[in-house]
Amino acid sequence: MDKKVIYSAVQPSGNLTIGNYLGAIRNWVRMQDEYDCFYAVANMHAITVKQDPAELRRRTLELVALYLACGLDPEKCALYVQSNVPQHAELCWVLNTIAYVGELSRMTQFKDKSQKHAENINMGLMDYPVLMAADILLYQAQYVPVGADQKQHVEIARDLAIRFNNRFGDTFTVPEPLILKGGAKICSLQEPTKKMSKSDENPNASIYLTDDRDTVIRKFKRAVTDSDNVVKASEDKPGITNLLNIYCAFKGCSLEEAEGEFAGMGYGDFKLAVGESVADVITPVQAEQKRLLADKTYLGEVLKSGADRAYKAARRTLSKVYRKVGFYEGN
Ligand code: ATP
Ligand code: LTN
């Protein structure tokens, strides 16, 4: 029997944080043996906010090297750059004709980004979820492993799949978000009720995967917490709860185990232990990413073979879609 399909992507729009790692990439690695996986660099999504072209190109390659350094195996999954497979834009156009302006204007991310980039509320920003739906539906993906903030977008992809299937007959697999507990919502170290984000202006709010050990430890030391000095998770202690979450995710232990380990210890020692648990995992990833970035030929080959695989699968779905909507296929 054919394996079920997984699809996900990250935008090359900044330095990745440990939120991106725990919410997305780490889970992708765990799935590559069991599923047929497609993982993209979402550069077409990235340009919905202003990007410096040279930087965008550099970050695209850095992100692919990071995928590999985190353990994605190009033999097992298709790793590719979204703009290298033209069917994404083509399917997006068709889906645009069944997506409603009302539903898109209600998306939380659209509202947030419109506020943040008030001088540049472009059509692409609003259309972002439709392009994301095209990404997912092209590969007939069953599951989409993402952080909790992307749930709403996967739901739009589901709605569009169902709407299309109802109107034109069975065409798309209806996808489901896969949001694993533990790392689904890592919060800012400075405002622990907000999600950690790669585009946060305060560099102390996020731990970047490129941060060296000293920086990681310093940022955790400065993390905002309450002052009662008891290492225990609870709703009124979002700072400590977030740090415990991060510790458990990197150490692979349960909350109870972590609370037991730090019982009677102060915040200083606890923060140091959290910093070390993170640095121990990300330091080797950085070294591997650096090694890979020195071999542009290899990275080029990985992307070429990934795009070939993606192209074949995408073409199959797109021809079906074109047939269903009645596009003339003369030549
Ligand atoms: P930006 O700040 O540019 O909007 P971002 O940090 O939110 O970026 P995305 O590229 O939007 O990152 O997300 C990539 C993946 O990482 C998505 O699956 C998203 O759900 C996940 N993710 C992002 N931030 C977090 C977080 N703080 N905790 C868990 N998962 C996250
Ligand atoms: N919008 C996503 C990135 C993304 C994506 C996708 C995720 C683009 N296309 C398809 C899952 C499936 C984000 O993480 N911000």
PDB file of N, CA, C and O in Angstrom, residues 55-121:
ATOM      1  N   GLU A  55      19.539  38.609   0.368  1.00  0.00           N
ATOM      2  CA  GLU A  55      19.397  37.916   1.648  1.00  0.00           C
ATOM      3  C   GLU A  55      18.425  36.736   1.528  1.00  0.00           C
ATOM      4  O   GLU A  55      18.654  35.678   2.103  1.00  0.00           O
ATOM      5  N   LEU A  56      17.364  36.935   0.768  1.00  0.00           N
ATOM      6  CA  LEU A  56      16.377  35.868   0.581  1.00  0.00           C
ATOM      7  C   LEU A  56      17.040  34.650  -0.073  1.00  0.00           C
ATOM      8  O   LEU A  56      16.831  33.504   0.332  1.00  0.00           O
ATOM      9  N   ARG A  57      17.880  34.929  -1.084  1.00  0.00           N
ATOM     10  CA  ARG A  57      18.561  33.835  -1.783  1.00  0.00           C
ATOM     11  C   ARG A  57      19.499  33.098  -0.823  1.00  0.00           C
ATOM     12  O   ARG A  57      19.518  31.874  -0.771  1.00  0.00           O
ATOM     13  N   ARG A  58      20.249  33.876  -0.027  1.00  0.00           N
ATOM     14  CA  ARG A  58      21.200  33.259   0.911  1.00  0.00           C
ATOM     15  C   ARG A  58      20.447  32.438   1.967  1.00  0.00           C
ATOM     16  O   ARG A  58      20.799  31.297   2.259  1.00  0.00           O
ATOM     17  N   ARG A  59      19.381  33.005   2.493  1.00  0.00           N
ATOM     18  CA  ARG A  59      18.621  32.310   3.543  1.00  0.00           C
ATOM     19  C   ARG A  59      17.969  31.027   3.041  1.00  0.00           C
ATOM     20  O   ARG A  59      17.763  30.087   3.791  1.00  0.00           O
ATOM     21  N   THR A  60      17.630  31.014   1.746  1.00  0.00           N
ATOM     22  CA  THR A  60      16.998  29.821   1.172  1.00  0.00           C
ATOM     23  C   THR A  60      17.956  28.639   1.292  1.00  0.00           C
ATOM     24  O   THR A  60      17.588  27.556   1.763  1.00  0.00           O
ATOM     25  N   LEU A  61      19.207  28.881   0.902  1.00  0.00           N
ATOM     26  CA  LEU A  61      20.190  27.809   0.966  1.00  0.00           C
ATOM     27  C   LEU A  61      20.525  27.451   2.420  1.00  0.00           C
ATOM     28  O   LEU A  61      20.715  26.283   2.757  1.00  0.00           O
ATOM     29  N   GLU A  62      20.571  28.482   3.260  1.00  0.00           N
ATOM     30  CA  GLU A  62      20.861  28.224   4.677  1.00  0.00           C
ATOM     31  C   GLU A  62      19.772  27.349   5.293  1.00  0.00           C
ATOM     32  O   GLU A  62      20.058  26.478   6.114  1.00  0.00           O
ATOM     33  N   LEU A  63      18.539  27.576   4.860  1.00  0.00           N
ATOM     34  CA  LEU A  63      17.432  26.795   5.428  1.00  0.00           C
ATOM     35  C   LEU A  63      17.505  25.332   4.971  1.00  0.00           C
ATOM     36  O   LEU A  63      17.276  24.415   5.761  1.00  0.00           O
ATOM     37  N   VAL A  64      17.888  25.130   3.718  1.00  0.00           N
ATOM     38  CA  VAL A  64      18.015  23.748   3.233  1.00  0.00           C
ATOM     39  C   VAL A  64      19.135  23.040   4.010  1.00  0.00           C
ATOM     40  O   VAL A  64      18.984  21.887   4.438  1.00  0.00           O
ATOM     41  N   ALA A  65      20.241  23.753   4.209  1.00  0.00           N
ATOM     42  CA  ALA A  65      21.350  23.153   4.958  1.00  0.00           C
ATOM     43  C   ALA A  65      20.899  22.840   6.385  1.00  0.00           C
ATOM     44  O   ALA A  65      21.289  21.821   6.963  1.00  0.00           O
ATOM     45  N   LEU A  66      20.056  23.700   6.923  1.00  0.00           N
ATOM     46  CA  LEU A  66      19.560  23.459   8.279  1.00  0.00           C
ATOM     47  C   LEU A  66      18.642  22.229   8.318  1.00  0.00           C
ATOM     48  O   LEU A  66      18.721  21.411   9.234  1.00  0.00           O
ATOM     49  N   TYR A  67      17.778  22.097   7.317  1.00  0.00           N
ATOM     50  CA  TYR A  67      16.911  20.909   7.239  1.00  0.00           C
ATOM     51  C   TYR A  67      17.788  19.646   7.316  1.00  0.00           C
ATOM     52  O   TYR A  67      17.505  18.720   8.062  1.00  0.00           O
ATOM     53  N   LEU A  68      18.827  19.653   6.508  1.00  0.00           N
ATOM     54  CA  LEU A  68      19.690  18.467   6.463  1.00  0.00           C
ATOM     55  C   LEU A  68      20.423  18.291   7.798  1.00  0.00           C
ATOM     56  O   LEU A  68      20.514  17.181   8.324  1.00  0.00           O
ATOM     57  N   ALA A  69      20.905  19.410   8.350  1.00  0.00           N
ATOM     58  CA  ALA A  69      21.659  19.333   9.607  1.00  0.00           C
ATOM     59  C   ALA A  69      20.773  18.840  10.749  1.00  0.00           C
ATOM     60  O   ALA A  69      21.247  18.205  11.686  1.00  0.00           O
ATOM     61  N   CYS A  70      19.483  19.126  10.684  1.00  0.00           N
ATOM     62  CA  CYS A  70      18.562  18.660  11.738  1.00  0.00           C
ATOM     63  C   CYS A  70      18.234  17.182  11.575  1.00  0.00           C
ATOM     64  O   CYS A  70      17.561  16.595  12.421  1.00  0.00           O
ATOM     65  N   GLY A  71      18.632  16.582  10.442  1.00  0.00           N
ATOM     66  CA  GLY A  71      18.442  15.139  10.293  1.00  0.00           C
ATOM     67  C   GLY A  71      17.500  14.728   9.182  1.00  0.00           C
ATOM     68  O   GLY A  71      17.168  13.550   9.059  1.00  0.00           O
ATOM     69  N   LEU A  72      17.035  15.670   8.356  1.00  0.00           N
ATOM     70  CA  LEU A  72      16.200  15.241   7.229  1.00  0.00           C
ATOM     71  C   LEU A  72      17.096  14.565   6.193  1.00  0.00           C
ATOM     72  O   LEU A  72      18.189  15.050   5.896  1.00  0.00           O
ATOM     73  N   ASP A  73      16.611  13.453   5.679  1.00  0.00           N
ATOM     74  CA  ASP A  73      17.411  12.648   4.767  1.00  0.00           C
ATOM     75  C   ASP A  73      16.836  12.786   3.348  1.00  0.00           C
ATOM     76  O   ASP A  73      15.696  12.386   3.100  1.00  0.00           O
ATOM     77  N   PRO A  74      17.617  13.353   2.420  1.00  0.00           N
ATOM     78  CA  PRO A  74      17.087  13.607   1.074  1.00  0.00           C
ATOM     79  C   PRO A  74      16.744  12.337   0.298  1.00  0.00           C
ATOM     80  O   PRO A  74      16.058  12.398  -0.727  1.00  0.00           O
ATOM     81  N   GLU A  75      17.200  11.188   0.812  1.00  0.00           N
ATOM     82  CA  GLU A  75      16.810   9.922   0.169  1.00  0.00           C
ATOM     83  C   GLU A  75      15.372   9.574   0.559  1.00  0.00           C
ATOM     84  O   GLU A  75      14.654   8.906  -0.171  1.00  0.00           O
ATOM     85  N   LYS A  76      15.006  10.003   1.758  1.00  0.00           N
ATOM     86  CA  LYS A  76      13.679   9.630   2.271  1.00  0.00           C
ATOM     87  C   LYS A  76      12.629  10.671   1.964  1.00  0.00           C
ATOM     88  O   LYS A  76      11.451  10.364   1.869  1.00  0.00           O
ATOM     89  N   CYS A  77      13.027  11.963   1.912  1.00  0.00           N
ATOM     90  CA  CYS A  77      11.986  12.968   1.668  1.00  0.00           C
ATOM     91  C   CYS A  77      12.408  13.916   0.559  1.00  0.00           C
ATOM     92  O   CYS A  77      13.588  14.090   0.303  1.00  0.00           O
ATOM     93  N   ALA A  78      11.410  14.524  -0.081  1.00  0.00           N
ATOM     94  CA  ALA A  78      11.702  15.480  -1.144  1.00  0.00           C
ATOM     95  C   ALA A  78      11.907  16.852  -0.500  1.00  0.00           C
ATOM     96  O   ALA A  78      10.995  17.399   0.119  1.00  0.00           O
ATOM     97  N   LEU A  79      13.131  17.376  -0.603  1.00  0.00           N
ATOM     98  CA  LEU A  79      13.435  18.717  -0.072  1.00  0.00           C
ATOM     99  C   LEU A  79      13.580  19.631  -1.273  1.00  0.00           C
ATOM    100  O   LEU A  79      14.374  19.349  -2.175  1.00  0.00           O
ATOM    101  N   TYR A  80      12.822  20.709  -1.305  1.00  0.00           N
ATOM    102  CA  TYR A  80      12.883  21.558  -2.492  1.00  0.00           C
ATOM    103  C   TYR A  80      12.459  22.982  -2.174  1.00  0.00           C
ATOM    104  O   TYR A  80      11.951  23.269  -1.083  1.00  0.00           O
ATOM    105  N   VAL A  81      12.684  23.857  -3.160  1.00  0.00           N
ATOM    106  CA  VAL A  81      12.325  25.265  -3.017  1.00  0.00           C
ATOM    107  C   VAL A  81      10.996  25.483  -3.743  1.00  0.00           C
ATOM    108  O   VAL A  81      10.851  25.127  -4.916  1.00  0.00           O
ATOM    109  N   GLN A  82      10.054  26.060  -3.049  1.00  0.00           N
ATOM    110  CA  GLN A  82       8.682  26.224  -3.556  1.00  0.00           C
ATOM    111  C   GLN A  82       8.620  26.843  -4.956  1.00  0.00           C
ATOM    112  O   GLN A  82       7.904  26.354  -5.837  1.00  0.00           O
ATOM    113  N   SER A  83       9.395  27.881  -5.215  1.00  0.00           N
ATOM    114  CA  SER A  83       9.309  28.577  -6.512  1.00  0.00           C
ATOM    115  C   SER A  83       9.877  27.745  -7.661  1.00  0.00           C
ATOM    116  O   SER A  83       9.710  28.090  -8.819  1.00  0.00           O
ATOM    117  N   ASN A  84      10.565  26.632  -7.331  1.00  0.00           N
ATOM    118  CA  ASN A  84      11.093  25.775  -8.393  1.00  0.00           C
ATOM    119  C   ASN A  84      10.044  24.807  -8.947  1.00  0.00           C
ATOM    120  O   ASN A  84      10.323  24.056  -9.884  1.00  0.00           O
ATOM    121  N   VAL A  85       8.877  24.786  -8.332  1.00  0.00           N
ATOM    122  CA  VAL A  85       7.809  23.897  -8.811  1.00  0.00           C
ATOM    123  C   VAL A  85       6.618  24.789  -9.184  1.00  0.00           C
ATOM    124  O   VAL A  85       5.871  25.244  -8.321  1.00  0.00           O
ATOM    125  N   PRO A  86       6.445  25.077 -10.488  1.00  0.00           N
ATOM    126  CA  PRO A  86       5.484  26.108 -10.905  1.00  0.00           C
ATOM    127  C   PRO A  86       4.028  25.786 -10.577  1.00  0.00           C
ATOM    128  O   PRO A  86       3.191  26.685 -10.532  1.00  0.00           O
ATOM    129  N   GLN A  87       3.724  24.519 -10.320  1.00  0.00           N
ATOM    130  CA  GLN A  87       2.326  24.145 -10.046  1.00  0.00           C
ATOM    131  C   GLN A  87       1.763  24.805  -8.779  1.00  0.00           C
ATOM    132  O   GLN A  87       0.553  24.912  -8.629  1.00  0.00           O
ATOM    133  N   HIS A  88       2.647  25.244  -7.874  1.00  0.00           N
ATOM    134  CA  HIS A  88       2.130  25.904  -6.663  1.00  0.00           C
ATOM    135  C   HIS A  88       1.349  27.161  -7.037  1.00  0.00           C
ATOM    136  O   HIS A  88       0.232  27.383  -6.569  1.00  0.00           O
ATOM    137  N   ALA A  89       1.955  27.975  -7.900  1.00  0.00           N
ATOM    138  CA  ALA A  89       1.278  29.216  -8.311  1.00  0.00           C
ATOM    139  C   ALA A  89       0.056  28.896  -9.171  1.00  0.00           C
ATOM    140  O   ALA A  89      -0.977  29.558  -9.079  1.00  0.00           O
ATOM    141  N   GLU A  90       0.170  27.843  -9.988  1.00  0.00           N
ATOM    142  CA  GLU A  90      -0.947  27.503 -10.888  1.00  0.00           C
ATOM    143  C   GLU A  90      -2.176  27.018 -10.110  1.00  0.00           C
ATOM    144  O   GLU A  90      -3.299  27.424 -10.385  1.00  0.00           O
ATOM    145  N   LEU A  91      -1.941  26.134  -9.141  1.00  0.00           N
ATOM    146  CA  LEU A  91      -3.092  25.650  -8.367  1.00  0.00           C
ATOM    147  C   LEU A  91      -3.655  26.772  -7.503  1.00  0.00           C
ATOM    148  O   LEU A  91      -4.869  26.877  -7.299  1.00  0.00           O
ATOM    149  N   CYS A  92      -2.756  27.628  -7.014  1.00  0.00           N
ATOM    150  CA  CYS A  92      -3.208  28.759  -6.191  1.00  0.00           C
ATOM    151  C   CYS A  92      -4.232  29.580  -6.974  1.00  0.00           C
ATOM    152  O   CYS A  92      -5.252  29.999  -6.436  1.00  0.00           O
ATOM    153  N   TRP A  93      -3.973  29.798  -8.261  1.00  0.00           N
ATOM    154  CA  TRP A  93      -4.914  30.597  -9.060  1.00  0.00           C
ATOM    155  C   TRP A  93      -6.310  29.958  -9.104  1.00  0.00           C
ATOM    156  O   TRP A  93      -7.317  30.614  -8.886  1.00  0.00           O
ATOM    157  N   VAL A  94      -6.342  28.650  -9.338  1.00  0.00           N
ATOM    158  CA  VAL A  94      -7.641  27.979  -9.400  1.00  0.00           C
ATOM    159  C   VAL A  94      -8.339  28.063  -8.034  1.00  0.00           C
ATOM    160  O   VAL A  94      -9.531  28.385  -7.943  1.00  0.00           O
ATOM    161  N   LEU A  95      -7.583  27.808  -6.969  1.00  0.00           N
ATOM    162  CA  LEU A  95      -8.196  27.842  -5.628  1.00  0.00           C
ATOM    163  C   LEU A  95      -8.685  29.245  -5.272  1.00  0.00           C
ATOM    164  O   LEU A  95      -9.660  29.411  -4.537  1.00  0.00           O
ATOM    165  N   ASN A  96      -8.010  30.266  -5.811  1.00  0.00           N
ATOM    166  CA  ASN A  96      -8.454  31.645  -5.567  1.00  0.00           C
ATOM    167  C   ASN A  96      -9.898  31.859  -5.973  1.00  0.00           C
ATOM    168  O   ASN A  96     -10.598  32.696  -5.407  1.00  0.00           O
ATOM    169  N   THR A  97     -10.331  31.097  -6.979  1.00  0.00           N
ATOM    170  CA  THR A  97     -11.685  31.330  -7.483  1.00  0.00           C
ATOM    171  C   THR A  97     -12.754  30.651  -6.629  1.00  0.00           C
ATOM    172  O   THR A  97     -13.936  30.853  -6.846  1.00  0.00           O
ATOM    173  N   ILE A  98     -12.312  29.839  -5.651  1.00  0.00           N
ATOM    174  CA  ILE A  98     -13.312  29.277  -4.726  1.00  0.00           C
ATOM    175  C   ILE A  98     -13.076  29.755  -3.287  1.00  0.00           C
ATOM    176  O   ILE A  98     -13.753  29.334  -2.354  1.00  0.00           O
ATOM    177  N   ALA A  99     -12.058  30.610  -3.097  1.00  0.00           N
ATOM    178  CA  ALA A  99     -11.787  31.143  -1.748  1.00  0.00           C
ATOM    179  C   ALA A  99     -12.500  32.483  -1.616  1.00  0.00           C
ATOM    180  O   ALA A  99     -12.535  33.257  -2.568  1.00  0.00           O
ATOM    181  N   TYR A 100     -13.073  32.745  -0.469  1.00  0.00           N
ATOM    182  CA  TYR A 100     -13.824  33.986  -0.288  1.00  0.00           C
ATOM    183  C   TYR A 100     -12.989  35.052   0.404  1.00  0.00           C
ATOM    184  O   TYR A 100     -12.241  34.756   1.350  1.00  0.00           O
ATOM    185  N   VAL A 101     -13.130  36.268  -0.071  1.00  0.00           N
ATOM    186  CA  VAL A 101     -12.418  37.393   0.530  1.00  0.00           C
ATOM    187  C   VAL A 101     -12.739  37.488   2.028  1.00  0.00           C
ATOM    188  O   VAL A 101     -11.862  37.725   2.854  1.00  0.00           O
ATOM    189  N   GLY A 102     -14.005  37.226   2.360  1.00  0.00           N
ATOM    190  CA  GLY A 102     -14.421  37.320   3.766  1.00  0.00           C
ATOM    191  C   GLY A 102     -13.628  36.385   4.663  1.00  0.00           C
ATOM    192  O   GLY A 102     -13.094  36.798   5.686  1.00  0.00           O
ATOM    193  N   GLU A 103     -13.507  35.125   4.247  1.00  0.00           N
ATOM    194  CA  GLU A 103     -12.812  34.157   5.113  1.00  0.00           C
ATOM    195  C   GLU A 103     -11.320  34.480   5.224  1.00  0.00           C
ATOM    196  O   GLU A 103     -10.708  34.299   6.266  1.00  0.00           O
ATOM    197  N   LEU A 104     -10.738  35.009   4.140  1.00  0.00           N
ATOM    198  CA  LEU A 104      -9.303  35.322   4.182  1.00  0.00           C
ATOM    199  C   LEU A 104      -9.033  36.560   5.046  1.00  0.00           C
ATOM    200  O   LEU A 104      -8.025  36.619   5.748  1.00  0.00           O
ATOM    201  N   SER A 105      -9.946  37.508   4.997  1.00  0.00           N
ATOM    202  CA  SER A 105      -9.700  38.730   5.774  1.00  0.00           C
ATOM    203  C   SER A 105      -9.888  38.488   7.268  1.00  0.00           C
ATOM    204  O   SER A 105      -9.493  39.296   8.083  1.00  0.00           O
ATOM    205  N   ARG A 106     -10.468  37.352   7.626  1.00  0.00           N
ATOM    206  CA  ARG A 106     -10.648  37.032   9.056  1.00  0.00           C
ATOM    207  C   ARG A 106      -9.480  36.271   9.666  1.00  0.00           C
ATOM    208  O   ARG A 106      -9.456  36.018  10.866  1.00  0.00           O
ATOM    209  N   MET A 107      -8.498  35.890   8.869  1.00  0.00           N
ATOM    210  CA  MET A 107      -7.372  35.099   9.387  1.00  0.00           C
ATOM    211  C   MET A 107      -6.535  35.919  10.388  1.00  0.00           C
ATOM    212  O   MET A 107      -6.165  37.052  10.101  1.00  0.00           O
ATOM    213  N   THR A 108      -6.211  35.286  11.518  1.00  0.00           N
ATOM    214  CA  THR A 108      -5.442  35.986  12.548  1.00  0.00           C
ATOM    215  C   THR A 108      -4.107  36.497  12.026  1.00  0.00           C
ATOM    216  O   THR A 108      -3.713  37.628  12.284  1.00  0.00           O
ATOM    217  N   GLN A 109      -3.400  35.644  11.262  1.00  0.00           N
ATOM    218  CA  GLN A 109      -2.073  36.073  10.795  1.00  0.00           C
ATOM    219  C   GLN A 109      -2.187  37.264   9.835  1.00  0.00           C
ATOM    220  O   GLN A 109      -1.374  38.177   9.869  1.00  0.00           O
ATOM    221  N   PHE A 110      -3.235  37.262   8.999  1.00  0.00           N
ATOM    222  CA  PHE A 110      -3.427  38.386   8.076  1.00  0.00           C
ATOM    223  C   PHE A 110      -3.658  39.675   8.869  1.00  0.00           C
ATOM    224  O   PHE A 110      -3.075  40.720   8.574  1.00  0.00           O
ATOM    225  N   LYS A 111      -4.481  39.562   9.906  1.00  0.00           N
ATOM    226  CA  LYS A 111      -4.770  40.756  10.709  1.00  0.00           C
ATOM    227  C   LYS A 111      -3.495  41.243  11.416  1.00  0.00           C
ATOM    228  O   LYS A 111      -3.184  42.427  11.392  1.00  0.00           O
ATOM    229  N   ASP A 112      -2.738  40.302  11.986  1.00  0.00           N
ATOM    230  CA  ASP A 112      -1.490  40.683  12.682  1.00  0.00           C
ATOM    231  C   ASP A 112      -0.505  41.319  11.720  1.00  0.00           C
ATOM    232  O   ASP A 112       0.079  42.358  12.002  1.00  0.00           O
ATOM    233  N   LYS A 113      -0.308  40.647  10.577  1.00  0.00           N
ATOM    234  CA  LYS A 113       0.713  41.154   9.649  1.00  0.00           C
ATOM    235  C   LYS A 113       0.274  42.466   8.998  1.00  0.00           C
ATOM    236  O   LYS A 113       1.113  43.291   8.663  1.00  0.00           O
ATOM    237  N   SER A 114      -1.033  42.657   8.797  1.00  0.00           N
ATOM    238  CA  SER A 114      -1.503  43.918   8.221  1.00  0.00           C
ATOM    239  C   SER A 114      -1.201  45.071   9.177  1.00  0.00           C
ATOM    240  O   SER A 114      -0.900  46.185   8.762  1.00  0.00           O
ATOM    241  N   GLN A 115      -1.294  44.742  10.482  1.00  0.00           N
ATOM    242  CA  GLN A 115      -1.002  45.780  11.465  1.00  0.00           C
ATOM    243  C   GLN A 115       0.485  46.090  11.487  1.00  0.00           C
ATOM    244  O   GLN A 115       0.896  47.246  11.495  1.00  0.00           O
ATOM    245  N   LYS A 116       1.263  45.011  11.427  1.00  0.00           N
ATOM    246  CA  LYS A 116       2.712  45.163  11.520  1.00  0.00           C
ATOM    247  C   LYS A 116       3.307  45.787  10.266  1.00  0.00           C
ATOM    248  O   LYS A 116       4.320  46.477  10.324  1.00  0.00           O
ATOM    249  N   HIS A 117       2.714  45.509   9.109  1.00  0.00           N
ATOM    250  CA  HIS A 117       3.241  46.042   7.847  1.00  0.00           C
ATOM    251  C   HIS A 117       2.177  46.925   7.208  1.00  0.00           C
ATOM    252  O   HIS A 117       1.784  46.707   6.064  1.00  0.00           O
ATOM    253  N   ALA A 118       1.708  47.907   7.954  1.00  0.00           N
ATOM    254  CA  ALA A 118       0.567  48.725   7.505  1.00  0.00           C
ATOM    255  C   ALA A 118       0.853  49.430   6.180  1.00  0.00           C
ATOM    256  O   ALA A 118      -0.068  49.751   5.427  1.00  0.00           O
ATOM    257  N   GLU A 119       2.131  49.643   5.865  1.00  0.00           N
ATOM    258  CA  GLU A 119       2.478  50.356   4.627  1.00  0.00           C
ATOM    259  C   GLU A 119       2.475  49.390   3.437  1.00  0.00           C
ATOM    260  O   GLU A 119       2.622  49.816   2.299  1.00  0.00           O
ATOM    261  N   ASN A 120       2.299  48.104   3.691  1.00  0.00           N
ATOM    262  CA  ASN A 120       2.411  47.130   2.601  1.00  0.00           C
ATOM    263  C   ASN A 120       1.389  45.992   2.752  1.00  0.00           C
ATOM    264  O   ASN A 120       1.757  44.819   2.844  1.00  0.00           O
ATOM    265  N   ILE A 121       0.121  46.345   2.790  1.00  0.00           N
ATOM    266  CA  ILE A 121      -0.914  45.305   2.871  1.00  0.00           C
ATOM    267  C   ILE A 121      -1.237  44.893   1.433  1.00  0.00           C
ATOM    268  O   ILE A 121      -2.136  45.425   0.805  1.00  0.00           O
TER     269      ILE A 121
END
